[in-house]
PDB file of C-alpha atoms in Angstrom:
ATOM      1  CA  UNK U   1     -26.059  56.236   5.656  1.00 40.00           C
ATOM      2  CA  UNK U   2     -26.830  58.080   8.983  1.00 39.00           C
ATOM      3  CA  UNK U   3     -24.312  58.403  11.526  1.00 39.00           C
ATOM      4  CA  UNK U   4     -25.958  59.798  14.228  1.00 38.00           C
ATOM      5  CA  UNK U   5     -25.056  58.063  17.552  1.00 41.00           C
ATOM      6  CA  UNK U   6     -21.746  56.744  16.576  1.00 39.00           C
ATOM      7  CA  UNK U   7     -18.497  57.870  17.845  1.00 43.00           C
ATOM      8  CA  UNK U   8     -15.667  59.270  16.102  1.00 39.00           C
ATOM      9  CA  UNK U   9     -14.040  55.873  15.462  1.00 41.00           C
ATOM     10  CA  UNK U  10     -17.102  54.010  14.466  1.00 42.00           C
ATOM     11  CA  UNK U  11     -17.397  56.886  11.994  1.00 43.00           C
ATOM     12  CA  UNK U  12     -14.214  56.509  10.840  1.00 45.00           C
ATOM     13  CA  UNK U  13     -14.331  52.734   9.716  1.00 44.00           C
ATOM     14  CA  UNK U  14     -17.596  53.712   8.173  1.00 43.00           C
ATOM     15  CA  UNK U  15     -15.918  56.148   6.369  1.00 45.00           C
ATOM     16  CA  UNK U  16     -12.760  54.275   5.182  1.00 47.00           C
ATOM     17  CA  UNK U  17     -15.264  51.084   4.067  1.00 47.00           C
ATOM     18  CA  UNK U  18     -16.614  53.364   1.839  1.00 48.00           C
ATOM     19  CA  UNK U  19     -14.147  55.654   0.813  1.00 46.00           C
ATOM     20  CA  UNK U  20     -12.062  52.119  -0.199  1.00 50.00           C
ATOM     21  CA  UNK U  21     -15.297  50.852  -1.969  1.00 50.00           C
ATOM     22  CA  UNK U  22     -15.417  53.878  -4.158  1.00 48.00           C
ATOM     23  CA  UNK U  23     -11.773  53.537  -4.491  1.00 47.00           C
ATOM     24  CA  UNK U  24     -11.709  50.042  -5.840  1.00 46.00           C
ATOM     25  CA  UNK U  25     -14.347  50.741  -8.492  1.00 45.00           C
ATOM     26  CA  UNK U  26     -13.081  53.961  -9.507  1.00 43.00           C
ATOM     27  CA  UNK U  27      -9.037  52.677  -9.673  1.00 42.00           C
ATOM     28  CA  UNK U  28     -10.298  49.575 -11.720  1.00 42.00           C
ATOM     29  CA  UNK U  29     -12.769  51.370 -14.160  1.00 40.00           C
ATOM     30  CA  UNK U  30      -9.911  54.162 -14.729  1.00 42.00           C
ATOM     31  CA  UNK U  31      -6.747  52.496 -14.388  1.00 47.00           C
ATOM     32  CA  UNK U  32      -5.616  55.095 -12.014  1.00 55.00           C
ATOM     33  CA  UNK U  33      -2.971  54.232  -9.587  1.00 62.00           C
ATOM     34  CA  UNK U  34      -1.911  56.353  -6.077  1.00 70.00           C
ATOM     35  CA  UNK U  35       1.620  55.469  -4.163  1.00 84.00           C
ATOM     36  CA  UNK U  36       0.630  55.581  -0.683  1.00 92.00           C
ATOM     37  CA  UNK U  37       3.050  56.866   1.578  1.00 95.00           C
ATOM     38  CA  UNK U  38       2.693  56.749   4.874  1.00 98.00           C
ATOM     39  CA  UNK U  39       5.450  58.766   7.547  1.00 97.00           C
ATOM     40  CA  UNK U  40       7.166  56.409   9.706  1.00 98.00           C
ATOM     41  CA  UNK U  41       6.818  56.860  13.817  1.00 98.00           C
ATOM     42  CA  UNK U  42       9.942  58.491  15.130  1.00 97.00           C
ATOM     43  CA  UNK U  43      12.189  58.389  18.208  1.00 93.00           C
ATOM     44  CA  UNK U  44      14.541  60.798  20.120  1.00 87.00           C
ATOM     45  CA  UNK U  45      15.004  58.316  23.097  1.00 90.00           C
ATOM     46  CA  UNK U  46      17.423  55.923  23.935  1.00 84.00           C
ATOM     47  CA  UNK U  47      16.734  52.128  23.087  1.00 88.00           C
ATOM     48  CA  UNK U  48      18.230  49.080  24.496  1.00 95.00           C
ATOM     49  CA  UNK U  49      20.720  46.736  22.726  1.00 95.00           C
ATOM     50  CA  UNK U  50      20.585  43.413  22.171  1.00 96.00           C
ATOM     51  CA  UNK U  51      24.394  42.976  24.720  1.00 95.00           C
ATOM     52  CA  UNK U  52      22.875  45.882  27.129  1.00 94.00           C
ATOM     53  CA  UNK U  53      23.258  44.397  30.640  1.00 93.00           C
ATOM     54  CA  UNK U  54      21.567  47.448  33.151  1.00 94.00           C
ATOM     55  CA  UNK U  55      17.664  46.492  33.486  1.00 94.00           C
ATOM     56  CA  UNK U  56      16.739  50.346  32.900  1.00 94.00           C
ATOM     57  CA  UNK U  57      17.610  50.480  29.617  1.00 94.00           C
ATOM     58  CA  UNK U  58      15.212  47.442  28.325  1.00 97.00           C
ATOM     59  CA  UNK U  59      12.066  49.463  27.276  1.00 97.00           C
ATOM     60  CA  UNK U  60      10.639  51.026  24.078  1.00 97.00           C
ATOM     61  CA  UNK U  61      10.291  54.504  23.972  1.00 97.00           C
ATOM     62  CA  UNK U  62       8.902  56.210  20.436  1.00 98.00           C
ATOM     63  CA  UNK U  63       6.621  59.070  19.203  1.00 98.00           C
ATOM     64  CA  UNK U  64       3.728  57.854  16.674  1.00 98.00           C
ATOM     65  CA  UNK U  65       3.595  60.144  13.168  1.00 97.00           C
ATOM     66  CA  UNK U  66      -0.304  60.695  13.244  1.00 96.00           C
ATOM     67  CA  UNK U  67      -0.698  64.570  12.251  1.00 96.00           C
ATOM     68  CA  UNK U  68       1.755  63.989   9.006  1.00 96.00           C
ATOM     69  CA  UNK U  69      -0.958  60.943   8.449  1.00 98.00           C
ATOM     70  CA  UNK U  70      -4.499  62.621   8.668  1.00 95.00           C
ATOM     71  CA  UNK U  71      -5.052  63.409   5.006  1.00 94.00           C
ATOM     72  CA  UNK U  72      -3.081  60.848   3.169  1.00 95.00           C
ATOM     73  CA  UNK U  73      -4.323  60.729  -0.552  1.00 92.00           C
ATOM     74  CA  UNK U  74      -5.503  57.729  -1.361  1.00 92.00           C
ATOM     75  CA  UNK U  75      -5.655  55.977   2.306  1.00 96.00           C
ATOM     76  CA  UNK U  76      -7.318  55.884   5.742  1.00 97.00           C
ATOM     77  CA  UNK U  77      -4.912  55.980   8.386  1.00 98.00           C
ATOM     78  CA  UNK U  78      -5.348  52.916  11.275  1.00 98.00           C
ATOM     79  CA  UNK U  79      -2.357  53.752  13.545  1.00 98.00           C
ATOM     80  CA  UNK U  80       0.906  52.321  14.434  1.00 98.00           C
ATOM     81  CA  UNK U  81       1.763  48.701  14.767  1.00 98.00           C
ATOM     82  CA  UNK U  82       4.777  47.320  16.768  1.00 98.00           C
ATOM     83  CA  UNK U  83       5.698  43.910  15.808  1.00 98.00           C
ATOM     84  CA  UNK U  84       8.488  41.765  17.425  1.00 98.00           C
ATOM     85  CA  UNK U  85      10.700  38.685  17.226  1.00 98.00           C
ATOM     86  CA  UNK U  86      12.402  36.530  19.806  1.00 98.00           C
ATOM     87  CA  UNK U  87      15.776  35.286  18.818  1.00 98.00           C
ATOM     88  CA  UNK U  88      17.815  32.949  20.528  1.00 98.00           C
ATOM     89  CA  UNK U  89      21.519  33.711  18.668  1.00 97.00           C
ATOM     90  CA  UNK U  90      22.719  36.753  18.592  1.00 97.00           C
ATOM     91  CA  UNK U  91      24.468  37.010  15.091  1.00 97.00           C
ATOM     92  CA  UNK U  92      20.998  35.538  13.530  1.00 98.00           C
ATOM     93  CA  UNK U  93      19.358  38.874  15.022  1.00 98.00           C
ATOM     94  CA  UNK U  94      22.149  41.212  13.425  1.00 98.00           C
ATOM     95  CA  UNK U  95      22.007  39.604  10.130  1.00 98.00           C
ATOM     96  CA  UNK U  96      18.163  40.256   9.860  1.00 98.00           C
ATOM     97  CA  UNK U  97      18.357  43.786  11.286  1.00 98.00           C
ATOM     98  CA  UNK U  98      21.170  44.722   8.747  1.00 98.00           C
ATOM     99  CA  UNK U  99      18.825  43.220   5.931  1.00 98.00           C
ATOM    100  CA  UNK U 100      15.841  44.884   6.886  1.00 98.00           C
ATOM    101  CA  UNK U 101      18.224  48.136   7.377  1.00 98.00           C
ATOM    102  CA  UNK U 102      19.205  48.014   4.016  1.00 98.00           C
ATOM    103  CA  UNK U 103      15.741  48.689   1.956  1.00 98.00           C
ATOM    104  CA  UNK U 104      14.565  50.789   5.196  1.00 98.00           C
ATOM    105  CA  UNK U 105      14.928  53.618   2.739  1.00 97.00           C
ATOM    106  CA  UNK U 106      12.318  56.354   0.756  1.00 95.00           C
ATOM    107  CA  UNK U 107      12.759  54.685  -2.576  1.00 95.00           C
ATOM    108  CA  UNK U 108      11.835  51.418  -1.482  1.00 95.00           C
ATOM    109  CA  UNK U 109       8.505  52.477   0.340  1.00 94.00           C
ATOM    110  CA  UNK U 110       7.032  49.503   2.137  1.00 97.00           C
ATOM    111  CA  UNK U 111       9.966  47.027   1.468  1.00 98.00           C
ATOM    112  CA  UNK U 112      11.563  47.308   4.736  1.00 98.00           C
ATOM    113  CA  UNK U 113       7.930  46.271   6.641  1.00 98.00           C
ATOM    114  CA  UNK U 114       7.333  43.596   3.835  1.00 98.00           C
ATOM    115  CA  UNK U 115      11.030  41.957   5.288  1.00 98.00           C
ATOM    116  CA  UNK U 116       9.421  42.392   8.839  1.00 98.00           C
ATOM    117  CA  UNK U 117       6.338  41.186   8.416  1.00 98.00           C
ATOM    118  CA  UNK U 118       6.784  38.519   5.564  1.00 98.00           C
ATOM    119  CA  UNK U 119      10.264  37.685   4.828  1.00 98.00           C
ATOM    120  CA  UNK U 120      11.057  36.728   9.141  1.00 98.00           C
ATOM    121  CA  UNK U 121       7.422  36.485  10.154  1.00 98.00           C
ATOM    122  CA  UNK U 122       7.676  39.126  12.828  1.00 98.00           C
ATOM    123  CA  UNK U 123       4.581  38.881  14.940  1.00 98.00           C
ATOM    124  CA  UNK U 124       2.391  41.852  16.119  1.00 98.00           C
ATOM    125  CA  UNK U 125       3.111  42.408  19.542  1.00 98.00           C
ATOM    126  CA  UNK U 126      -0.055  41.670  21.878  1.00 97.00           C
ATOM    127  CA  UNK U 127      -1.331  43.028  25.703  1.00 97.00           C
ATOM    128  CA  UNK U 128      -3.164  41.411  28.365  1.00 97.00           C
ATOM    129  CA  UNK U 129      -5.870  42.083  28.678  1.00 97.00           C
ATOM    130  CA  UNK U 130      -6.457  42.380  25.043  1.00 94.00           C
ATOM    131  CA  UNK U 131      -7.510  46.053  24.280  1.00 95.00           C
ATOM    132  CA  UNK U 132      -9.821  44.859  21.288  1.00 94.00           C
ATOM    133  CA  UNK U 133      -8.019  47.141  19.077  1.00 95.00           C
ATOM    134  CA  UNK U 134      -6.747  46.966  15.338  1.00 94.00           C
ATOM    135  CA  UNK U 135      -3.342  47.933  15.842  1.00 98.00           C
ATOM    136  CA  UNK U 136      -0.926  48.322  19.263  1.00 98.00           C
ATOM    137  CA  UNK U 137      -1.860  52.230  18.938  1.00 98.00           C
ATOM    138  CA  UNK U 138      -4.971  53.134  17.252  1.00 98.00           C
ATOM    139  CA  UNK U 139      -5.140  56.538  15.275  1.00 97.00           C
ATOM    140  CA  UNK U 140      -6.096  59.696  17.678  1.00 96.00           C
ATOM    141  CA  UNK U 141      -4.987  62.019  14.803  1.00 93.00           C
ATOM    142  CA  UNK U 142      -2.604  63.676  16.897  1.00 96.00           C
ATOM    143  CA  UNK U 143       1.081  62.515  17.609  1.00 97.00           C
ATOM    144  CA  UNK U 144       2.002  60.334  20.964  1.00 98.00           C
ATOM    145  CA  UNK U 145       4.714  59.147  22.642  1.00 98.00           C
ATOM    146  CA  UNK U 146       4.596  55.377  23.544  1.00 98.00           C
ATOM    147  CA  UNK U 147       6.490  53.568  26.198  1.00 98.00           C
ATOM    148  CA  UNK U 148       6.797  49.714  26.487  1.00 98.00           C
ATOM    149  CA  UNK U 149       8.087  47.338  28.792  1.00 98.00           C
ATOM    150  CA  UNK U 150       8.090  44.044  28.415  1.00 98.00           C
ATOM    151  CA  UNK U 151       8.407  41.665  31.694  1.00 96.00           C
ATOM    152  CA  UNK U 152       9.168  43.348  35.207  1.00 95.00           C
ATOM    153  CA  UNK U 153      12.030  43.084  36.773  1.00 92.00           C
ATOM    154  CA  UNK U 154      12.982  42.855  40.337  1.00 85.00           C
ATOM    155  CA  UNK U 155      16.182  42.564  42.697  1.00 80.00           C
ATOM    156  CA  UNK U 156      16.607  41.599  46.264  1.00 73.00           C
ATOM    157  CA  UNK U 157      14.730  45.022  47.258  1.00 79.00           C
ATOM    158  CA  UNK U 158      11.636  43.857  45.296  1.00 77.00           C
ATOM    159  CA  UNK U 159      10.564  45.563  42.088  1.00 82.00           C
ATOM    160  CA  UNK U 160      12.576  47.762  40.067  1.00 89.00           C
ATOM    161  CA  UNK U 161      10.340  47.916  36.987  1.00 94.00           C
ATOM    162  CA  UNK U 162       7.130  46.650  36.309  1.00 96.00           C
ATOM    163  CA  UNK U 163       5.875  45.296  32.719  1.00 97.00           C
ATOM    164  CA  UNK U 164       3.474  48.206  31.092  1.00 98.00           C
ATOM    165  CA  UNK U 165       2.240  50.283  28.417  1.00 98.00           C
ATOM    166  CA  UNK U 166       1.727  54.176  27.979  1.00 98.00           C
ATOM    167  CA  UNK U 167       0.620  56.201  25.836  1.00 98.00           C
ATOM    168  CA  UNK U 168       0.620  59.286  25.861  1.00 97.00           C
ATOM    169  CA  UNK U 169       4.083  59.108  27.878  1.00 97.00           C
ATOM    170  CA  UNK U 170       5.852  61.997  28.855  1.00 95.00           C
ATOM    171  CA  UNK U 171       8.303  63.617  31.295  1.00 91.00           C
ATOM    172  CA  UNK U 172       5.809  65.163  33.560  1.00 96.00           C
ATOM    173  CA  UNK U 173       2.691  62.834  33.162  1.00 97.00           C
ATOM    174  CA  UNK U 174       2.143  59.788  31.575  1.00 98.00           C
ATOM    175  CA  UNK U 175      -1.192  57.530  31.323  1.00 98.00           C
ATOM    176  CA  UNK U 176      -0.662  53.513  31.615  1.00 98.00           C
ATOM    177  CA  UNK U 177      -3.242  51.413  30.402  1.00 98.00           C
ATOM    178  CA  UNK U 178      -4.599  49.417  33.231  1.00 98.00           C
ATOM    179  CA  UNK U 179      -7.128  47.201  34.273  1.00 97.00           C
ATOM    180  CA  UNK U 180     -10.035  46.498  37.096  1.00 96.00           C
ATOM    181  CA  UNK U 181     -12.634  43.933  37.832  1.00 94.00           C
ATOM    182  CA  UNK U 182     -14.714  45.799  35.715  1.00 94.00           C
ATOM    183  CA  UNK U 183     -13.078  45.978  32.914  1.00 95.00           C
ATOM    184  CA  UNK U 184     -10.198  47.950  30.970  1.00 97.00           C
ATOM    185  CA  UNK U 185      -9.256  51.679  32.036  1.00 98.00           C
ATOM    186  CA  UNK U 186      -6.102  53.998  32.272  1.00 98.00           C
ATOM    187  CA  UNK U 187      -3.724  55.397  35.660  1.00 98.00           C
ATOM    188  CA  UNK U 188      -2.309  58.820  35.617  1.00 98.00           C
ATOM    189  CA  UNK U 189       1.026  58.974  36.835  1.00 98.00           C
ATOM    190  CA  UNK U 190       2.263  62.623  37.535  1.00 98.00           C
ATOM    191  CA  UNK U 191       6.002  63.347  38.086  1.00 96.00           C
ATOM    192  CA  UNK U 192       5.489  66.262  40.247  1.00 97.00           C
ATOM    193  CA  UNK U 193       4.175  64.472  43.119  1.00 97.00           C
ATOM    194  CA  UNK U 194       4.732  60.921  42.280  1.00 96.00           C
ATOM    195  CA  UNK U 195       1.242  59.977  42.427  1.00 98.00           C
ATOM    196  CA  UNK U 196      -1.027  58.073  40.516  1.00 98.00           C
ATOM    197  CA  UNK U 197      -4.426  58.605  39.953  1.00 98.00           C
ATOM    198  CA  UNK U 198      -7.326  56.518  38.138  1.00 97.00           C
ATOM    199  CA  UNK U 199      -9.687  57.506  35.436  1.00 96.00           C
ATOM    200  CA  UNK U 200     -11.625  58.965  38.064  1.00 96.00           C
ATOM    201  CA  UNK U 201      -9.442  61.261  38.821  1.00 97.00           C
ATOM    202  CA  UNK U 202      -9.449  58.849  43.001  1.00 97.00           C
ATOM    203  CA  UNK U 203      -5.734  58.733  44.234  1.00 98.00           C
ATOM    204  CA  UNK U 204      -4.560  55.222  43.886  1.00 98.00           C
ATOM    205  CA  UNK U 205      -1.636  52.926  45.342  1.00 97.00           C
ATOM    206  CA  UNK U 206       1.131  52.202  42.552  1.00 95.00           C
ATOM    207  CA  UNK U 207       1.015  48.366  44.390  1.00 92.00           C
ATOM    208  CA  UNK U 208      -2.397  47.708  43.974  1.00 95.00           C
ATOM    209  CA  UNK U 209      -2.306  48.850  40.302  1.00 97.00           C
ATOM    210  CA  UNK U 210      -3.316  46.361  37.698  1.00 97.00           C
ATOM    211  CA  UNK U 211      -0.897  47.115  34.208  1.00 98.00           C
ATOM    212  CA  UNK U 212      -2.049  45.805  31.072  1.00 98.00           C
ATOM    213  CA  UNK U 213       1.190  44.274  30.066  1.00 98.00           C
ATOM    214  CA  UNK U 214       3.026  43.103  26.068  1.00 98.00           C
ATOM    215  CA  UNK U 215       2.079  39.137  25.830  1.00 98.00           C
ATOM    216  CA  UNK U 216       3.619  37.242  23.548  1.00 98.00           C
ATOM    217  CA  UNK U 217       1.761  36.432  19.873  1.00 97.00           C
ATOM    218  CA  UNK U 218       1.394  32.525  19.834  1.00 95.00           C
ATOM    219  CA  UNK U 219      -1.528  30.190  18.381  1.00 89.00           C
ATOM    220  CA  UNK U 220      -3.652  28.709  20.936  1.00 84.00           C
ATOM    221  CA  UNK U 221      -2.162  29.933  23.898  1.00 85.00           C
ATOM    222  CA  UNK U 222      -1.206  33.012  26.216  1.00 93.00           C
ATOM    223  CA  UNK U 223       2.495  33.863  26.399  1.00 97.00           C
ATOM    224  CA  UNK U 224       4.078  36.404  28.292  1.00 98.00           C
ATOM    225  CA  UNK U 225       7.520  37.822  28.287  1.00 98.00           C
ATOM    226  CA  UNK U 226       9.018  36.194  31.160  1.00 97.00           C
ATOM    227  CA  UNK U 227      10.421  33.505  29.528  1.00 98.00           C
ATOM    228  CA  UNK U 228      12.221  31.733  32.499  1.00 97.00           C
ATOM    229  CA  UNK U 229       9.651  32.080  34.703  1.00 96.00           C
ATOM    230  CA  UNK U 230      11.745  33.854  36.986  1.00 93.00           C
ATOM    231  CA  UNK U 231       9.515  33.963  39.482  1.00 89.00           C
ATOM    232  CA  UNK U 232       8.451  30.368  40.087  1.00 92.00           C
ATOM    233  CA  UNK U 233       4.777  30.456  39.160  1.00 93.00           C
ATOM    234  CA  UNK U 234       4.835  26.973  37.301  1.00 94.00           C
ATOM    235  CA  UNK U 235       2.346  28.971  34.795  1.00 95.00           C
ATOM    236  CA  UNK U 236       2.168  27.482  31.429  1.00 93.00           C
ATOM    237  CA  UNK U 237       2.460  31.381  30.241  1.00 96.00           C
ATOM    238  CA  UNK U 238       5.305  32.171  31.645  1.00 97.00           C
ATOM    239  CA  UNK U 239       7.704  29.788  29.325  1.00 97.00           C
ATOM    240  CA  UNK U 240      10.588  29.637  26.837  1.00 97.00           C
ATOM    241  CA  UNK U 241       9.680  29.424  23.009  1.00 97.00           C
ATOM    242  CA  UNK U 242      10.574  26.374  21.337  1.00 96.00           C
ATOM    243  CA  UNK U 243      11.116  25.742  18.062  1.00 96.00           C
ATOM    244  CA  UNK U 244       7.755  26.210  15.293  1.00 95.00           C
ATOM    245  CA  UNK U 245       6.504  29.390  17.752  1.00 97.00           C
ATOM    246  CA  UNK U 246       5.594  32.146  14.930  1.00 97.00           C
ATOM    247  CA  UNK U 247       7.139  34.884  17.240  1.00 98.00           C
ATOM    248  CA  UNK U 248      10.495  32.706  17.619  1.00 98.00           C
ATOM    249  CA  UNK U 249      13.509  32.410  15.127  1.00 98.00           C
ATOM    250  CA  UNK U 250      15.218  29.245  16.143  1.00 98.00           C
ATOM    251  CA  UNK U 251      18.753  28.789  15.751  1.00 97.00           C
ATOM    252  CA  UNK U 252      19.664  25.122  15.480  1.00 96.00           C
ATOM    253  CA  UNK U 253      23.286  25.641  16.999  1.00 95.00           C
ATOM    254  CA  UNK U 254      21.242  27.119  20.236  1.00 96.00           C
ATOM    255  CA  UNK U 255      22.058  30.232  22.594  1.00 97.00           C
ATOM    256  CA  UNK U 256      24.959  32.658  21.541  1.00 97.00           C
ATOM    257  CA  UNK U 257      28.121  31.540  23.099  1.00 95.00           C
ATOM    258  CA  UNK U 258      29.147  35.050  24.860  1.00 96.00           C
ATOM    259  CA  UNK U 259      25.179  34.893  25.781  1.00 96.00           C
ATOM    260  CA  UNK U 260      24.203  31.590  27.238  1.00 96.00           C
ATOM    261  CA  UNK U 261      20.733  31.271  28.541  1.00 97.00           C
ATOM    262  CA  UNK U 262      19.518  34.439  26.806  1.00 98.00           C
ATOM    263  CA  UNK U 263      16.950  35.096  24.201  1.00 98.00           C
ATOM    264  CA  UNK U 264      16.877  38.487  22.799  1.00 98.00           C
ATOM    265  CA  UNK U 265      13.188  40.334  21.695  1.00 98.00           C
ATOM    266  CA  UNK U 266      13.852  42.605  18.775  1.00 98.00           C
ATOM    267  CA  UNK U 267      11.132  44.659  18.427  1.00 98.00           C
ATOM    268  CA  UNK U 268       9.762  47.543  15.375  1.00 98.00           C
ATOM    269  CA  UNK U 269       6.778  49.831  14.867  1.00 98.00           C
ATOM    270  CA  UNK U 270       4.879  50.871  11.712  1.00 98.00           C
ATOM    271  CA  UNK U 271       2.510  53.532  10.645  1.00 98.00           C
ATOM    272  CA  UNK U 272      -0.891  51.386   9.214  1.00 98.00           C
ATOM    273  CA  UNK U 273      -2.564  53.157   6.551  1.00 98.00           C
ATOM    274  CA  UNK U 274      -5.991  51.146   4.368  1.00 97.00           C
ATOM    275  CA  UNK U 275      -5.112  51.997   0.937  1.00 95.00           C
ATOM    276  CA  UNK U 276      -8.544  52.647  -0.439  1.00 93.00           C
ATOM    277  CA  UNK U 277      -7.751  51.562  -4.131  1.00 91.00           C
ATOM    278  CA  UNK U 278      -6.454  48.184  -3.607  1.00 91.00           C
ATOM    279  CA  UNK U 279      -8.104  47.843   0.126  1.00 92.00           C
ATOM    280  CA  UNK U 280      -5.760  46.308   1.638  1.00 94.00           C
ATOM    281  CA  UNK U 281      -3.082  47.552   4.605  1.00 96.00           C
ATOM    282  CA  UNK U 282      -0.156  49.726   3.391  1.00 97.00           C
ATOM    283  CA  UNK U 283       2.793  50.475   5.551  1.00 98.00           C
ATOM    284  CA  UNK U 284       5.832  53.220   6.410  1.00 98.00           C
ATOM    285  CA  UNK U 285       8.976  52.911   6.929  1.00 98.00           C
ATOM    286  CA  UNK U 286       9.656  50.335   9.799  1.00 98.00           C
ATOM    287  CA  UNK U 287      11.648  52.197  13.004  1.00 98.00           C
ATOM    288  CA  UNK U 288      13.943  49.998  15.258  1.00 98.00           C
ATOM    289  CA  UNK U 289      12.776  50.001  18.618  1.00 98.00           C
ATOM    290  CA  UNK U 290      15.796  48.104  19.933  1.00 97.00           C
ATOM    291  CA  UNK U 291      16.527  44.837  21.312  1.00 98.00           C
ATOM    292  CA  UNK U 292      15.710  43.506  24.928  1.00 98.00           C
ATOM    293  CA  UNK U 293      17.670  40.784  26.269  1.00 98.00           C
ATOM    294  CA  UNK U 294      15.745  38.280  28.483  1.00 98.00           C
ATOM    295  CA  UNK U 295      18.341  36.139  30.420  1.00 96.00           C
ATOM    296  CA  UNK U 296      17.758  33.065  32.828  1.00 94.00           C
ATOM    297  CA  UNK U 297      18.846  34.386  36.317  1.00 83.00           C
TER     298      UNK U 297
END
């Protein structure tokens, strides 16, 4: 098959289709069988709790395991997923987190993202505008730190954070994904100088900056994250879940009592891998991102 005129990804779904067609036939003519295991994503950052009151503290903040993942036998690596769950109690949240905590371990290789993903139904977490990609942060073969923030907040002074993604993130620079009438794109933000830059390279205005933002996962309709419309927009998007949502775990005896009028996003990521023998997905370890609590103000 030529592959001349193709980029790297392209090439590398070419690749995995075939490496996971000879992989089926040779596995089930030989009866061979390869434990995939993929390295989980990592994180040396703070992450918010589920009764954390101070706005600042309600982001993700992680570093993807890509390097450890480049030559996995037996398995193409995609990237890393994030996947997330709105609660509306409290104690429901702890007793899943403690569950999935408990097989979260080396010996029980992809049990803790089979509770995730199968046992509570945690959905993958989405962006707007979609980003037509396979996973929250597709493969780059090299490791990257990813920030998240949900819904923005703002005070009397305006706005104190504003919903985005980045990745990669760091101290000194960090590159948001964005958007323009002409389609998708990424801002450089630069510590140094506090200024922000587009693709280009042009100086831009941090207010006239379009973020790609986390939506909410939800058949037939777009959902974001503020869930009390706090803002007044009468916009279907901005709602609360109700009961039969796949990203919402309703608890029949309602809000938590110490947290009325709160819902609480519980998010986790994943390394992806395509195990070529069986070709299907395969996952890591599953890392707690935190929780965010999204009150009604």
């Amino acid at each position: 098959m030529c592959m001349k005129g193709i980029g790297i990804r392209q090439k590398r779904i070419v690749l995995a289709f075939l490496l996971c067609l000879f992989g089926c036939f040779f596995y089930s003519s030989c009866g061979l069988e390869t434990i995939v295991v993929v390295v989980e994503p990592v994180t040396s950052y703070g992450n918010s709790l589920y009764s954390s009151t101070d706005p600042s503290y309600w982001f993700c903040d992680f570093v993807t395991r890509e390097y450890e993942n480049i030559d996995l036998p037996g398995a193409d690596f995609v990237g890393t997923e994030v996947y997330y769950k709105i609660y509306n109690n409290y104690s429901t949240l702890l007793s899943h987190q403690s569950a999935i905590s408990s097989v979260n371990t080396s010996s029980n290789n992809t049990a803790a993202a089979t509770r995730v993903i199968e046992t509570y139904s945690y959905q993958p977490l989405n962006m707007n505008p979609s980003q037509g990609t396979a996973v929250f942060v597709p493969a780059a073969d090299f490791d990257r730190r990813v920030y998240i923030r949900l819904k923005t907040q703002k005070d009397s002074k305006g706005i104190q954070y504003r919903a985005a993604i980045s990745y990669p993130y760091g101290d000194s620079y960090a590159t948001y994904l964005g958007y323009t009438s002409a389609g998708n794109t990424t801002y450089l933000y630069t510590k140094s100088t506090d200024s922000w830059t587009d693709s280009a390279g042009n100086p831009v205005n941090y207010e006239d900056i379009q973020f790609v933002v986390p939506y909410r996962t939800v058949s037939g309709a777009s959902r974001s994250f503020d869930l009390f419309d706090d803002y007044n927009t009468k916009e279907l998007l901005n709602s609360e879940p109700i009961e039969g949502d796949a990203d919402y775990w309703y608890t029949s005896s309602g809000f938590s009592t110490d947290y009325p009028d709160t819902y609480f996003v519980q998010l986790y990521a994943v390394g992806v891998a395509l195990d070529t023998s069986t070709c299907s997905n395969t996952y890591s370890l599953v890392l707690n991102l935190g929780t965010i609590p999204i009150s009604k103000k």
